[in-house]
Coordinates of C-alpha atoms and ligand atoms in Angstrom, one line a residue:
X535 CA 96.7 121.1 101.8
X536 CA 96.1 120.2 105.7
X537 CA 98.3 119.2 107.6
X538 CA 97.5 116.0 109.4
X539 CA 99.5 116.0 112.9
X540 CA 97.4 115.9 115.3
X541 CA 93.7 115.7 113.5
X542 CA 92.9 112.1 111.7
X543 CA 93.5 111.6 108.6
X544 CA 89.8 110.5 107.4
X545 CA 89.1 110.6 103.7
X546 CA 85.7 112.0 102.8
X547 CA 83.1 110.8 100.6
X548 CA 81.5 108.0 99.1
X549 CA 83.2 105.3 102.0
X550 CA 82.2 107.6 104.8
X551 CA 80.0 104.7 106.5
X552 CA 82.0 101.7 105.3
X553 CA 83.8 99.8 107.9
X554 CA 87.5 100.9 108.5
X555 CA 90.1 98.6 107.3
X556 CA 93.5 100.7 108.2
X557 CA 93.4 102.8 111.2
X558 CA 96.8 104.4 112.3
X559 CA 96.6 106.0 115.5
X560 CA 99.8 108.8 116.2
X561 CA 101.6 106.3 115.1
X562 CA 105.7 106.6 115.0
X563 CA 108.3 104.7 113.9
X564 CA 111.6 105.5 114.8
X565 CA 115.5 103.9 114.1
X566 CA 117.6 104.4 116.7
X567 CA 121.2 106.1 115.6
X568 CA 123.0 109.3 115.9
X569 CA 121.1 111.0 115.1
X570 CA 117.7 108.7 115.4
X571 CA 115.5 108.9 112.3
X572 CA 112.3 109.4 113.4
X573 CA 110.6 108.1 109.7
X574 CA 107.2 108.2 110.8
X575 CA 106.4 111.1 113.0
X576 CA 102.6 110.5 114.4
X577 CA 100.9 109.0 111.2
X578 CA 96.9 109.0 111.8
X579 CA 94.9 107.4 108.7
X580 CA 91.7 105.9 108.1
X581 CA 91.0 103.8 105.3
X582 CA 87.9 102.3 104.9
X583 CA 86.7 99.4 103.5
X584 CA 86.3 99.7 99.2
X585 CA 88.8 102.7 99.3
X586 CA 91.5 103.4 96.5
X587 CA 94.2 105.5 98.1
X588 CA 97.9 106.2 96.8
X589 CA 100.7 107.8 99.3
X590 CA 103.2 109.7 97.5
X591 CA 106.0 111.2 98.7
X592 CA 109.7 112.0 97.9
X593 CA 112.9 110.3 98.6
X594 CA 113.1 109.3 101.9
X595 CA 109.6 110.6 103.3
X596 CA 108.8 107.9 104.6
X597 CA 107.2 105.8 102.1
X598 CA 108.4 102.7 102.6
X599 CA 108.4 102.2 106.3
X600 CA 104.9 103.1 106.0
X601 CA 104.4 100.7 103.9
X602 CA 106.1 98.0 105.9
X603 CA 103.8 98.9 108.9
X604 CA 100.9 98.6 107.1
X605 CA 102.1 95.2 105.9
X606 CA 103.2 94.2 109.6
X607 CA 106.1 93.3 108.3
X608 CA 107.3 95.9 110.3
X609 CA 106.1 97.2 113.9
X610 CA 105.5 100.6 115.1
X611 CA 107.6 102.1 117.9
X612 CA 104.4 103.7 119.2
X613 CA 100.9 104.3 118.5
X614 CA 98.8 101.7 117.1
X615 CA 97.9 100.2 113.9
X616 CA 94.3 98.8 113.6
X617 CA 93.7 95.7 110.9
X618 CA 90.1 95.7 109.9
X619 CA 89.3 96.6 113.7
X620 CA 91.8 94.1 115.5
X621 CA 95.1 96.0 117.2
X622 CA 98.5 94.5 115.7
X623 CA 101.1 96.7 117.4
X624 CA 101.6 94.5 120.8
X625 CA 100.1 91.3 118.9
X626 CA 102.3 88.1 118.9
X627 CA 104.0 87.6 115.8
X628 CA 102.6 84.6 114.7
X629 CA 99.3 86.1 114.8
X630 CA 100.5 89.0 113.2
X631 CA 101.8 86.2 110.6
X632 CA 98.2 84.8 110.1
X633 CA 96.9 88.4 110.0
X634 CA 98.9 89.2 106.8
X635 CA 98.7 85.7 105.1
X636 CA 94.9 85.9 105.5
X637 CA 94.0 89.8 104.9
X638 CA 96.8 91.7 103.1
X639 CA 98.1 91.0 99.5
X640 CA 101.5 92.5 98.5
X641 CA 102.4 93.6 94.7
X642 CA 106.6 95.2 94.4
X643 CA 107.7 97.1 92.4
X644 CA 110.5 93.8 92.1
X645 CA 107.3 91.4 91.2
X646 CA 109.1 88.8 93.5
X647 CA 108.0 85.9 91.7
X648 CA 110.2 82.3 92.0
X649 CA 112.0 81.7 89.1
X650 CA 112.0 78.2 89.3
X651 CA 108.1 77.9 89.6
X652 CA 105.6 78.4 87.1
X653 CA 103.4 80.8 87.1
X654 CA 100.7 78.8 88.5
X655 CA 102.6 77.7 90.9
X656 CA 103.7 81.0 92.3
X657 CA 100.1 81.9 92.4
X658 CA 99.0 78.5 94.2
X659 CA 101.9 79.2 96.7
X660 CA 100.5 82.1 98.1
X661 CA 97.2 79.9 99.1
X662 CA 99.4 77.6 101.0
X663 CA 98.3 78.0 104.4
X664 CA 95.1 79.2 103.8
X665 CA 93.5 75.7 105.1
X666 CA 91.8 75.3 101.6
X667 CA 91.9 71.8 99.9
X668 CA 94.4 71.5 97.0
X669 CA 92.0 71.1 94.0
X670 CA 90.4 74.4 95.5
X671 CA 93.6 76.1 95.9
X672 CA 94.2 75.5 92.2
X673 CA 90.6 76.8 91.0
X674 CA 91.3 79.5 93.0
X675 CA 94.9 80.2 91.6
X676 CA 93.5 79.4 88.1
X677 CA 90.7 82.1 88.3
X678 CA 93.2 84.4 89.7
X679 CA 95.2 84.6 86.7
X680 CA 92.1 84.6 84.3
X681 CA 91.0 88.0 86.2
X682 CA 94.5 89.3 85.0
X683 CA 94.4 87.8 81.7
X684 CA 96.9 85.9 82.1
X685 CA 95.1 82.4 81.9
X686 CA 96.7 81.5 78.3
X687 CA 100.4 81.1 80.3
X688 CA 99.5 78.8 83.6
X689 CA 102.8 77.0 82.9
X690 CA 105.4 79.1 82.0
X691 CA 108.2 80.4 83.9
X692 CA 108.6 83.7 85.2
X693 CA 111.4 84.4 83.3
X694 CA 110.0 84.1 79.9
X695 CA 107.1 86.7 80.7
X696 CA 108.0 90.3 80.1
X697 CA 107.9 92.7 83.2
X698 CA 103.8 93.9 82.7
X699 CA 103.2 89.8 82.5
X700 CA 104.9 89.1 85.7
X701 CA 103.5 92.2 87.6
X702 CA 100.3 90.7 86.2
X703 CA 100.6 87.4 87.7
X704 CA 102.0 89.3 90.8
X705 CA 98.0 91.0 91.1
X706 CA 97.2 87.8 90.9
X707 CA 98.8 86.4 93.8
X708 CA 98.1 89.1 95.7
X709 CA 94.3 88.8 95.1
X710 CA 94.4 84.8 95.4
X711 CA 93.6 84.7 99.1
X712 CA 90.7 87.2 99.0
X713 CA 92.6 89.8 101.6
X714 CA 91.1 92.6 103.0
X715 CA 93.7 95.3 101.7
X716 CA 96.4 95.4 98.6
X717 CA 99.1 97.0 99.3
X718 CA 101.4 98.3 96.5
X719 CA 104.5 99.6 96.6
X720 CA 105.6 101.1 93.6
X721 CA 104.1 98.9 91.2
X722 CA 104.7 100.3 88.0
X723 CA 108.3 101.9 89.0
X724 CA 110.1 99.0 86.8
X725 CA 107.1 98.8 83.9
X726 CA 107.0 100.6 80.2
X727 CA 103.9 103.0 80.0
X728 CA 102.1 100.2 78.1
X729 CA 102.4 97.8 80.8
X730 CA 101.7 100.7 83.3
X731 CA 98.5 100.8 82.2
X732 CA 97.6 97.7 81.9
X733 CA 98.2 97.7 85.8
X734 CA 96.4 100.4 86.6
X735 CA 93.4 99.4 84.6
X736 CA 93.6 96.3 86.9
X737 CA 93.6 98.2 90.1
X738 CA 90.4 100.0 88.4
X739 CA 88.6 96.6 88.4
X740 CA 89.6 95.1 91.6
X741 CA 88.9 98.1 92.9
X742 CA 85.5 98.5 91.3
X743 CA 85.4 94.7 92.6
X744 CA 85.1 96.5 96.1
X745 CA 88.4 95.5 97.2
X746 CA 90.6 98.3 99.3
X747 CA 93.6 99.4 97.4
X748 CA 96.9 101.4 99.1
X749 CA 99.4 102.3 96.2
X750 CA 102.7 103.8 97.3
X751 CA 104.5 105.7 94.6
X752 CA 105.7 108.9 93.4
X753 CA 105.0 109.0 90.1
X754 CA 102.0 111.4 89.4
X755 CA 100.3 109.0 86.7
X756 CA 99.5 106.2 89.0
X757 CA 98.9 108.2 91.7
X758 CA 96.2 109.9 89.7
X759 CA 94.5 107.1 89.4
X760 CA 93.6 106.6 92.9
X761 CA 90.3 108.0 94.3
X762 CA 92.1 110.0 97.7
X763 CA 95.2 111.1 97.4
X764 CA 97.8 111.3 100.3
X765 CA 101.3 113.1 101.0
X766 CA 103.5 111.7 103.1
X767 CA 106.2 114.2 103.9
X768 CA 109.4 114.1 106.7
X769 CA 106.8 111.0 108.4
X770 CA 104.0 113.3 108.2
X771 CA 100.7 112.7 106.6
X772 CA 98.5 115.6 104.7
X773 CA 95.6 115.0 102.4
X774 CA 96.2 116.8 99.1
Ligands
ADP1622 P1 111.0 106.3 101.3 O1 110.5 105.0 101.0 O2 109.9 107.4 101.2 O3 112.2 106.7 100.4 P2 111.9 105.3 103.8 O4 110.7 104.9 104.5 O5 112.7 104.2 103.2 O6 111.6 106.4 102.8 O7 112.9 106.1 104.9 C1 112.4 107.1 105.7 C2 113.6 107.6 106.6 O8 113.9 106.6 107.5 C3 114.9 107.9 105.8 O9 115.5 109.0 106.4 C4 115.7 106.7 106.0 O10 117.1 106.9 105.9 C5 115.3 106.2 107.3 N1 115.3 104.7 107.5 C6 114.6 103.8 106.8 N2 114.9 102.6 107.2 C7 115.9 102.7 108.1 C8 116.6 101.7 108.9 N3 116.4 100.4 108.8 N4 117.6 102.2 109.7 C9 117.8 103.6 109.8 N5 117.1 104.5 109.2 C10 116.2 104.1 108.3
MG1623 MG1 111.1 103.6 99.5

């Protein structure tokens, strides 16, 4: 194992001349207190375009803020964070707003899907703002869920679907919008190992689909699965 401080964290490979899509540059993240946490401790990464990577990490590595960077739901107390080459640290929020809704799709371990919606719906919802007609939106939505073959139950509710099914429709409205990066964080954490699976065998195609994958977890089975493999330890990043 290398330790990364100090020397970027690059991958290697078959992406080596594909366009980077994540680039973290000594980037910290710290929460003030007594004492302050400093959760991410000088992160550098580079992800590049068509990559499948998974972070994993124990209890309280880090994991999670990382995640919320990456996501820009979250901003970095210093370094920088590079989107498909445009800076986000010291960018406005609402354009950090239209850089998430446009390039990154989201998949919980918690699914997040509205109860009172079907599942259509909840996959439609996600196009909202992407400046698409309606009838397009739905097309979109509709081939969405036939990727995750989950076309047979447009108009159910959430509720009624068992926990692969909604994580399912969760890929789905992740992928809807066409983003640049999917980040997942813990996706399988709440799923049976049939379920699990069927997941994972969905991150294969999207990923053989060319689309860039982070998955955040510390279970060794999905983590497997990815093509790079990084540890994130006390905020610190090593390739293993
Ligand atoms: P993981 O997801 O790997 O379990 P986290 O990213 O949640 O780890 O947390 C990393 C460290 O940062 C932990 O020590 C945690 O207690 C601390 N931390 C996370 N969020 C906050 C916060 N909002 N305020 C203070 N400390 C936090
Ligand atoms: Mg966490």
């Amino acid at each position: 194992m290398t330790v990364a401080t100090g020397a970027a964290v690059t991958g290697a490979g078959a992406s080596g001349g594909a366009a980077p899509v994540v680039e973290l540059v000594g980037l910290t993240r710290s929460f003030s207190g007594s004492p302050p946490v400093q959760a991410l401790a000088g992160v550098d990464l580079l992800v590049r375009e068509g990559e499948y990577v998974s972070v994993v990490g124990p209890s309280g590595s880090g994991k999670s803020t990382l995640l919320h960077v990456l996501g820009l739901l979250d901003r970095p107390t210093g370094g920088d964070y590079l989107l498909d080459g445009v800076p986000t640290s010291a960018t406005s929020e609402g354009r950090r707003a239209q850089l998430r809704g446009g390039r990154i799709g989201f998949v919980f371990q918690q699914f997040h899907l509205l109860p009172h919606r079907t599942v259509l719906e909840n996959v439609l919802l996600a196009t909202l703002y992407s400046g698409v007609p309606r009838g397009e939106r739905e097309e979109r939505a509709r081939a969405a869920l036939e990727r995750v073959g989950m076309g047979h139950r447009l108009h159910a509710a959430p509720t009624t679907l068992s926990g692969g099914e909604r994580q399912r429709v969760a890929v789905a409205r992740a992928v809807v919008t066409g983003p640049s990066l999917l980040l997942a964080d813990e996706p399988t954490g709440n799923l049976d190992s049939v379920s699990s699976a069927a997941v994972l065998d969905l991150f294969d195609e999207l990923h053989a689909g060319g689309l860039t994958l982070v998955v955040i977890t510390h279970d060794p089975v999905v983590s497997a699965r990815a093509r790079r493999r990084v540890r994130i330890s006390d905020g610190l990043l090593a390739e293993v």
